[in-house]
Coordinates of C-alpha atoms and ligand atoms in Angstrom, one line a residue:
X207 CA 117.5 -87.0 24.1
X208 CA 115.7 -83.9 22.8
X209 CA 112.0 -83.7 24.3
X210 CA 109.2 -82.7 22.8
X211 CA 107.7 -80.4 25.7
X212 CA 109.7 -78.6 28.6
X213 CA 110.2 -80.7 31.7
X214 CA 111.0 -77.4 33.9
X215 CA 108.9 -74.0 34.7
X216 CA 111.0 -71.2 34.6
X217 CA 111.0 -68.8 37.8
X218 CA 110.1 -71.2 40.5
X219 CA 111.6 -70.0 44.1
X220 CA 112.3 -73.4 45.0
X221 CA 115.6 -74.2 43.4
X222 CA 115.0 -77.5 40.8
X223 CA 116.5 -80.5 42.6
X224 CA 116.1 -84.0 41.1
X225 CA 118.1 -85.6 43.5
X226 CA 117.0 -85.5 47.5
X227 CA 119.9 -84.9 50.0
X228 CA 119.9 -88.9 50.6
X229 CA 120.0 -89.7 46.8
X230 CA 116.8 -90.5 46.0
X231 CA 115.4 -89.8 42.5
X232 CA 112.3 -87.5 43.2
X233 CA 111.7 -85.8 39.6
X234 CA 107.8 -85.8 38.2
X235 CA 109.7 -87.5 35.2
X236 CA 111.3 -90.7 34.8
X237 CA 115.1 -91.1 34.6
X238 CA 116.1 -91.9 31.0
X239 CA 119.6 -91.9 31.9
X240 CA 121.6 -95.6 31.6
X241 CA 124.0 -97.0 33.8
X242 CA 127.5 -96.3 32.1
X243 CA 125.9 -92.5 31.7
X244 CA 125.2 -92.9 35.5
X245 CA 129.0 -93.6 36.2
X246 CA 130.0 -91.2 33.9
X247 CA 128.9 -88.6 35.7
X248 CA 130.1 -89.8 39.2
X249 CA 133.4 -89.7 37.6
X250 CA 133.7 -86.4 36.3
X251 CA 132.8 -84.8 39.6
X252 CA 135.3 -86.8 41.2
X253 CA 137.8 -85.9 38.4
X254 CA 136.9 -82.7 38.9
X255 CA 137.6 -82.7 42.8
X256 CA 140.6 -84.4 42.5
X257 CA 141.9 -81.9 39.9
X258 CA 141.3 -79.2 42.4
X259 CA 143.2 -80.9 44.9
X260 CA 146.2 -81.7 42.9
X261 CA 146.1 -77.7 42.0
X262 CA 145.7 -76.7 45.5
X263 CA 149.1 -79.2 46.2
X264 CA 151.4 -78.3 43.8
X265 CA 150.4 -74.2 44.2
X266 CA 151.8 -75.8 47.9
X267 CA 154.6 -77.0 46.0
X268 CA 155.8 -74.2 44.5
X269 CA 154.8 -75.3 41.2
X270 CA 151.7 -73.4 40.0
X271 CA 152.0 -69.4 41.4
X272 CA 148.4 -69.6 42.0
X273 CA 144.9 -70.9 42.0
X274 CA 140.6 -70.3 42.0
X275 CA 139.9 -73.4 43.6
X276 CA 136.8 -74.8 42.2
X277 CA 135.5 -77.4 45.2
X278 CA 131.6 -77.1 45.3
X279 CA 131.0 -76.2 41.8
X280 CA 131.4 -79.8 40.5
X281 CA 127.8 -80.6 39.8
X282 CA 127.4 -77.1 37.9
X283 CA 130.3 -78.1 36.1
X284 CA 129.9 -81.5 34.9
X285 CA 126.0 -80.6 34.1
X286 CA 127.0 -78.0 31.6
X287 CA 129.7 -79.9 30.0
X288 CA 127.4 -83.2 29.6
X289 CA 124.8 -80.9 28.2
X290 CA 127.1 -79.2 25.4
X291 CA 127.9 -80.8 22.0
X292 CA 131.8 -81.2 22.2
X293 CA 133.6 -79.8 19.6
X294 CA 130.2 -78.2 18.0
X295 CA 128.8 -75.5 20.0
X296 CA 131.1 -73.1 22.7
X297 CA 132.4 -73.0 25.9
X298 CA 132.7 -69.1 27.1
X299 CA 133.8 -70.2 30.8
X300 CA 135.0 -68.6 33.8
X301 CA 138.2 -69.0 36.0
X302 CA 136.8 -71.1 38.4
X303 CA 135.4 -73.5 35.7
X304 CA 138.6 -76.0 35.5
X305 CA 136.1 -78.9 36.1
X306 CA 133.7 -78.3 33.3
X307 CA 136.7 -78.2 31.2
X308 CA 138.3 -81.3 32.1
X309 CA 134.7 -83.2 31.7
X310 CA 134.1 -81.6 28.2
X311 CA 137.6 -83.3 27.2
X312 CA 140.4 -80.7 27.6
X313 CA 143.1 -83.4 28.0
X314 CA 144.7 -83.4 31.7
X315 CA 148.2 -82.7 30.1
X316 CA 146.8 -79.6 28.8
X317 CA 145.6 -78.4 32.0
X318 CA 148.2 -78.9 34.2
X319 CA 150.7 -77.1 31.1
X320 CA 148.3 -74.1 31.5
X321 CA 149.1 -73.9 35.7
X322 CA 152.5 -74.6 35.5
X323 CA 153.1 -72.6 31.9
X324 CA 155.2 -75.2 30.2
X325 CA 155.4 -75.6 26.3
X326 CA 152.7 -78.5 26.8
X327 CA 150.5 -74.9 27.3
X328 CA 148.4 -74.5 24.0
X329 CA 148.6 -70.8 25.4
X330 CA 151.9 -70.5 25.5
X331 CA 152.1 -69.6 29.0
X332 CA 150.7 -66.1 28.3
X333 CA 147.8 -66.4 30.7
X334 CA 147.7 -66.4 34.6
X335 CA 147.0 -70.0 36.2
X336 CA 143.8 -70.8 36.4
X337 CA 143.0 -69.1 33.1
X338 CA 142.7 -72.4 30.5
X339 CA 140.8 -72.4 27.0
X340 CA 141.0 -74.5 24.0
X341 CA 140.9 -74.0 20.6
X342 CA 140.5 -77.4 19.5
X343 CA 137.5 -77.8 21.5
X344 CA 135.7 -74.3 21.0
X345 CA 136.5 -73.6 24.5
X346 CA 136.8 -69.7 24.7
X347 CA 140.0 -68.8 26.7
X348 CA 139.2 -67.3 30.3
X349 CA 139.5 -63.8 30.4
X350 CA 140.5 -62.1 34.0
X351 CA 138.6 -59.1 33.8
X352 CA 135.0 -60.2 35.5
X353 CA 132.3 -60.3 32.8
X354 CA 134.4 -59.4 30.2
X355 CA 133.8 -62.7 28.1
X356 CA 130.3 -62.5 27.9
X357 CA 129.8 -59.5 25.4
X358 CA 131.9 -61.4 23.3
X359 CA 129.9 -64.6 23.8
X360 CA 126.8 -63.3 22.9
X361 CA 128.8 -61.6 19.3
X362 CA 129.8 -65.3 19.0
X363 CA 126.5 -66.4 19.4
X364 CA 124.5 -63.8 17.0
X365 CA 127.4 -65.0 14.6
X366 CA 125.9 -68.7 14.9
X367 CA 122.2 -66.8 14.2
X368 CA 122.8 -65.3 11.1
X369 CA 125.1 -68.4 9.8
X370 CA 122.4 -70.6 10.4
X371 CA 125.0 -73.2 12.0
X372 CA 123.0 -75.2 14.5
X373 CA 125.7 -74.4 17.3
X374 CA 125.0 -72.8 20.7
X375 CA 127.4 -70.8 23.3
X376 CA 126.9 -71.3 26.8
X377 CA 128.6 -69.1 28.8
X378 CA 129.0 -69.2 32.6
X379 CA 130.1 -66.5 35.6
X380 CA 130.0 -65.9 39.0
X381 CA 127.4 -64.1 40.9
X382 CA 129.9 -61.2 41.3
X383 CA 130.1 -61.0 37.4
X384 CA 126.1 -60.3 37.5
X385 CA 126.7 -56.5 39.0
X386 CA 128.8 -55.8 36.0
X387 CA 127.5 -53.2 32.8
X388 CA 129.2 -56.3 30.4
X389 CA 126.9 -58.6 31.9
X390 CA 123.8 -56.2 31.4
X391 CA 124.9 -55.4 28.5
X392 CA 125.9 -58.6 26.8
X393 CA 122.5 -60.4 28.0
X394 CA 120.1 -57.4 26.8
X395 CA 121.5 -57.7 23.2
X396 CA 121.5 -61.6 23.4
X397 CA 117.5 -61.1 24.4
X398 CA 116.6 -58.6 21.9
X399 CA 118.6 -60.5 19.2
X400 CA 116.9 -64.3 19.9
X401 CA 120.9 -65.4 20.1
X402 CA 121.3 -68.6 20.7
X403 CA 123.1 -68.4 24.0
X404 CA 122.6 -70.2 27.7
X405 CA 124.3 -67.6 30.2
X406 CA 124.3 -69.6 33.4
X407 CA 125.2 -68.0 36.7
X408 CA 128.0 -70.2 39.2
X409 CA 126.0 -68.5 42.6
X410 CA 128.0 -69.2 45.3
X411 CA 126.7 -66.5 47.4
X412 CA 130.3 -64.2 47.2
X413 CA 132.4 -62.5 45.6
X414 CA 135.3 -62.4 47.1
X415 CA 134.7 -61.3 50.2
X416 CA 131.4 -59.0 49.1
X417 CA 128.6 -61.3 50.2
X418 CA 125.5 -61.9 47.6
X419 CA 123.3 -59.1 49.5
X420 CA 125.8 -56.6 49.0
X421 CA 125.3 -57.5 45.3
X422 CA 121.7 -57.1 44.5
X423 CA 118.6 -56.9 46.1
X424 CA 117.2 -59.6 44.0
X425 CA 115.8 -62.5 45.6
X426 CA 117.6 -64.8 43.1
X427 CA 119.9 -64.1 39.8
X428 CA 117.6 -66.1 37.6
X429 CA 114.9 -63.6 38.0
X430 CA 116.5 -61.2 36.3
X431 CA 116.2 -63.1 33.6
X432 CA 112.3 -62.0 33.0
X433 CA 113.4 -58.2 32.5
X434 CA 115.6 -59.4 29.1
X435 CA 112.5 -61.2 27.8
X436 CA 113.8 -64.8 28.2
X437 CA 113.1 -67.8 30.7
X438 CA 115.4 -67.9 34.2
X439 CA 116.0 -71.5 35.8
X440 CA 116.8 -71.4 39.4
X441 CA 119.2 -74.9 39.6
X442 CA 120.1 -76.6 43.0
X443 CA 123.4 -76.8 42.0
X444 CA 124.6 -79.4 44.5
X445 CA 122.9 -81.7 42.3
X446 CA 124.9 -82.6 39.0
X447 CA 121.5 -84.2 37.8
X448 CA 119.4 -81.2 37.6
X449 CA 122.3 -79.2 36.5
X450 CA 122.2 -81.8 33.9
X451 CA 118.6 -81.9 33.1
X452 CA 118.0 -78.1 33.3
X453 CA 121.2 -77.5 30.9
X454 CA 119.6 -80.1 28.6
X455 CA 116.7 -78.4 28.0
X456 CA 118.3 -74.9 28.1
X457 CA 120.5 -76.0 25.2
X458 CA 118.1 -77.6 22.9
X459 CA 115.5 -74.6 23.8
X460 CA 117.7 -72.3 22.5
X461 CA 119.3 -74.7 19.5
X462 CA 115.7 -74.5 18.3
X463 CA 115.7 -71.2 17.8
X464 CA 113.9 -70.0 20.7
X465 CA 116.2 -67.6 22.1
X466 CA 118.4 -67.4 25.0
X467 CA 117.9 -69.1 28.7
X468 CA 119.2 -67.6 32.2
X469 CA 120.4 -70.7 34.1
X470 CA 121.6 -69.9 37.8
X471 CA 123.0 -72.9 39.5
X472 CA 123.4 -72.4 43.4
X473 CA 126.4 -74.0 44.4
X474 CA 128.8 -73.0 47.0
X475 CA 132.6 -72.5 46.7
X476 CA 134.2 -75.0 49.9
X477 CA 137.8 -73.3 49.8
X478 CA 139.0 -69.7 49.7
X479 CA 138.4 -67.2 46.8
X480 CA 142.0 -67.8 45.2
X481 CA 145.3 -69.1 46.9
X482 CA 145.7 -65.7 47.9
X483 CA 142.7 -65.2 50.0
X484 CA 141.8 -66.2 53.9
X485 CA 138.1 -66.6 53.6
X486 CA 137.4 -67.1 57.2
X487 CA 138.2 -63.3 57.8
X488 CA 134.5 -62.9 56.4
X489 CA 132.6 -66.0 55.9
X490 CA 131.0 -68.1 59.5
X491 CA 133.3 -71.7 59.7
X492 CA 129.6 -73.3 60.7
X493 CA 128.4 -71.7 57.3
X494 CA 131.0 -73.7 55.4
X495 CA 130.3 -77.0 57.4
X496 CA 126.9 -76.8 56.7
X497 CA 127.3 -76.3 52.8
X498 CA 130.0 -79.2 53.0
X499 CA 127.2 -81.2 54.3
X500 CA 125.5 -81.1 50.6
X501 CA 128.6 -82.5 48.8
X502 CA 127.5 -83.0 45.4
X503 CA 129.8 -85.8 44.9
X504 CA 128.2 -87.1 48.1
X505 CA 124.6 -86.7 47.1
X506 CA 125.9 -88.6 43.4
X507 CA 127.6 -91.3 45.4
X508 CA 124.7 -91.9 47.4
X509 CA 122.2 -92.1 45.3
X510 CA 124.9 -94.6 42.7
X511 CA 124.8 -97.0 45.7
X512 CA 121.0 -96.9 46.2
X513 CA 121.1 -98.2 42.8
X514 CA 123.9 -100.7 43.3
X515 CA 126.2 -98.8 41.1
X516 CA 128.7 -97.6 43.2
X517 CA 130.6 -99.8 46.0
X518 CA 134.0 -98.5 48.2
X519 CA 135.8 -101.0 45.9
X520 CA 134.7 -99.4 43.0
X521 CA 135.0 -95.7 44.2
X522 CA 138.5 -96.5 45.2
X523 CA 140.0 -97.5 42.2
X524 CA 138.6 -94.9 40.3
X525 CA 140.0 -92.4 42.8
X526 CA 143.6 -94.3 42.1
X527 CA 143.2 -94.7 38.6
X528 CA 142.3 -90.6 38.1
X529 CA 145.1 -89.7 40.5
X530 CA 147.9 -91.7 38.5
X531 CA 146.4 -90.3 35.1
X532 CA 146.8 -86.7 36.4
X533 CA 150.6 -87.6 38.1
X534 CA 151.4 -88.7 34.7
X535 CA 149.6 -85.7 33.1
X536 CA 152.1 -83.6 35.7
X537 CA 155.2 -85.6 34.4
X538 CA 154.5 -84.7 30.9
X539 CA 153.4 -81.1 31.6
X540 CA 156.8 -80.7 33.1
X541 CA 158.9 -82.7 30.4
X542 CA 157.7 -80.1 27.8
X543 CA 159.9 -77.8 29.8
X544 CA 159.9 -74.2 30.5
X545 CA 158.3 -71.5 28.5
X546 CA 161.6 -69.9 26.5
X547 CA 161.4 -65.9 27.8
X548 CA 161.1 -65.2 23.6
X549 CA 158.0 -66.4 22.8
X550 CA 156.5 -63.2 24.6
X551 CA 157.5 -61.2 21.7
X552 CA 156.1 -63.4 19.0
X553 CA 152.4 -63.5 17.4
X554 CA 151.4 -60.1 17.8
X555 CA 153.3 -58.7 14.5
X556 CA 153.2 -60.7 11.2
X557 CA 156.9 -59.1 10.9
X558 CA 159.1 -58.2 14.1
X559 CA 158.7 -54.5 14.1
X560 CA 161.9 -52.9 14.8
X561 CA 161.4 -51.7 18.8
X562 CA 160.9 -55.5 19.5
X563 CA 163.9 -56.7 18.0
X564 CA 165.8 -54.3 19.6
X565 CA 164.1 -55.5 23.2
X566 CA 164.3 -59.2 22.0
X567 CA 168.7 -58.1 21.1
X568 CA 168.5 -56.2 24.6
X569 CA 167.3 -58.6 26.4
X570 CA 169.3 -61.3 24.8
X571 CA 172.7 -59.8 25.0
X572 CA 171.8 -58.9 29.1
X573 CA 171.4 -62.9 29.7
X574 CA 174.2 -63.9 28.1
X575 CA 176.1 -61.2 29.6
Ligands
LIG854 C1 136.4 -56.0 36.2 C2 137.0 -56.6 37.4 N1 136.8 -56.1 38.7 C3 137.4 -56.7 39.7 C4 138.2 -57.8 39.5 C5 138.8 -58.5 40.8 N2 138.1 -59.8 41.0 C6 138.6 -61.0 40.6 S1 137.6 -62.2 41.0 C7 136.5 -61.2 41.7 C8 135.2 -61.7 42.3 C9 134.2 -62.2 41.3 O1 133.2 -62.9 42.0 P1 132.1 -63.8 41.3 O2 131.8 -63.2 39.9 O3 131.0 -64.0 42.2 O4 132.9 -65.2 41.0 P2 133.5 -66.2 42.1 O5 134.9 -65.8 42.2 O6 132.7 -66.0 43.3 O7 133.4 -67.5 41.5 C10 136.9 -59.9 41.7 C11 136.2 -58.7 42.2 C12 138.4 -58.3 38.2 N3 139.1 -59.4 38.0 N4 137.8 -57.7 37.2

């Protein structure tokens, strides 16, 4: 629902929570959400944690070379895929954004066919794991090099301005990506252009193993957002409602013509960097507990069963019923088959050029011999 005056003031210290630690509701503003929308979002962060799991297992496996687990980001996730129109406006996403994708309705097939780079893989198996995107849904494909996709977001965005279309881009990164001259770059010219663009910043306090003080000497990321002339939200982002709420009125803020939003969400990343990194060599184990303690799916389960919507019975089956949708997801993933070693030398040319058939003959000829 689109409201007539903001809920939030921009550039508060205190990080926006709607939700208390327990689950109680304690916005200045009643909830105008119903019960089915509720549920909803219970099960999209579960979706979204089970989905990392299942990654994290068949990586195990042998099956996926390698993953950005995404455990702790949920709430940010589901927020800013509730908050989107699907199908409308875009998604410029990150790598560690696999649950936001799943929530805004890439299908699970899809998802698992991007890790495992099968033919079900709309990308054709050209990107690393953990790298998904969809065309079908305006979901801009994840690009590796950090902050790379958001100069092009904002381009996408101005394009929306002069078109006149109605559509929004939100585009999300790390803290990491906020060091970057793209990211300076990219959110000056959204500023000084009024696009209509909602950059919002995944904080989970590293980057790799380069802690958030090493970064900047900012006291928060969304205060940067008052030297590019636009309005900086600092989200709890252990709480998928006020990731919600703020995204909301991010989005229609900017639909409306009033120029772009900073959102930063502070969430916190449970696992390791990537399936390739040990994160206790520079992060404290009792640091981890404690942010474990402020489980986002917890804090949404809680405050379900405060309300009577959520029971074990309940919970359970929907933890079954997800699981079997992704092990049949998996199964047809895998029944695709393997990416054929040829289609790497298709869709760049309109016409083979001659060097590429001779590689394509080369290679060829050394397989079947
Ligand atoms: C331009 C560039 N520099 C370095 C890297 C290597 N790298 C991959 S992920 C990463 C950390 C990024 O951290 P952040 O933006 O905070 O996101 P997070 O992984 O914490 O979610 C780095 C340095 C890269 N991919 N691109």
């Amino acid at each position: 629902m689109i409201k007539d005056s903001p809920r939030f003031e921009p550039f508060s210290q205190k990080p926006i929570s709607l939700l208390s630690e327990s689950g109680e509701w304690i916005a200045p503003f009643d909830l105008d959400l119903d019960e089915a929308a509720l549920k909803g979002f219970y099960r999209d962060l579960l979706a979204a944690r089970l989905l990392d799991e299942r990654f994290i297992k068949l990586q195990r496996m042998g099956k996926i070379s390698f993953v950005a687990p995404t455990a702790g980001h949920e709430a940010a996730h589901v927020g800013i895929a509730h908050a989107v129109k699907r199908g409308h406006d875009w998604l410029f996403p990150y790598y560690r954004d696999a649950g936001m994708l799943l929530a805004f309705g890439v299908p699970a097939t899809e998802m698992m066919a991007q890790m495992m780079a099968t033919k079900a893989d709309s990308h054709k198996g050209r990107q690393m794991p953990s790298h998904p995107g969809s065309q079908a849904l305006n979901v801009f494909t994840v690009a590796s090099p950090i902050a790379s996709h958001i100069p092009p977001a904002v381009g996408t965005a101005i394009s929306m301005k002069i078109r006149n279309t109605g559509q929004v881009v939100v585009t999300s990164f790390g803290d990491g990506a906020t060091s970057e001259g793209d990211f300076h770059a990219g959110i000056n010219f959204a500023g000084a252009q009024g696009a209509p663009i909602v950059f919002v910043c995944e904080n989970n306090r590293y980057a790799i193993s380069v802690d958030y003080h090493k970064q900047t000497a900012a006291e928060n990321i969304a205060a940067k957002a008052s030297a590019y002339g636009m309005p900086g939200y600092l989200v709890d982002g252990m709480d998928v409602l006020a990731c919600y709420y703020v995204m909301q009125e991010a989005v229609e803020r900017t639909r409306k013509g009033l120029g772009p939003v900073l959102v930063e969400t502070q969430v916190y990343r449970f696992g390791p960097h990537s399936s390739a990194d040990d994160d206790s060599r520079y992060r404290p184990t009792e640091e981890v507990k404690a942010w474990k303690q402020r489980d986002p799916l917890m804090r949404m389960q809680r405050f379900l069963e405060k309300r009577g919507l959520w029971t074990k019975a309940w919970g359970d089956s929907l933890r079954n019923e997800i699981n079997e949708a992704f092990s049949v997801a998996i199964k047809e993933a895998e029944a695709a088959g393997a990416i054929p070693a040829e289609w790497m030398f298709e869709d760049v040319f309109k016409d083979m050029p001659r060097h590429l058939k001779q590689q394509l003959e080369r290679w060829r000829s050394e397989l079947s011999g």
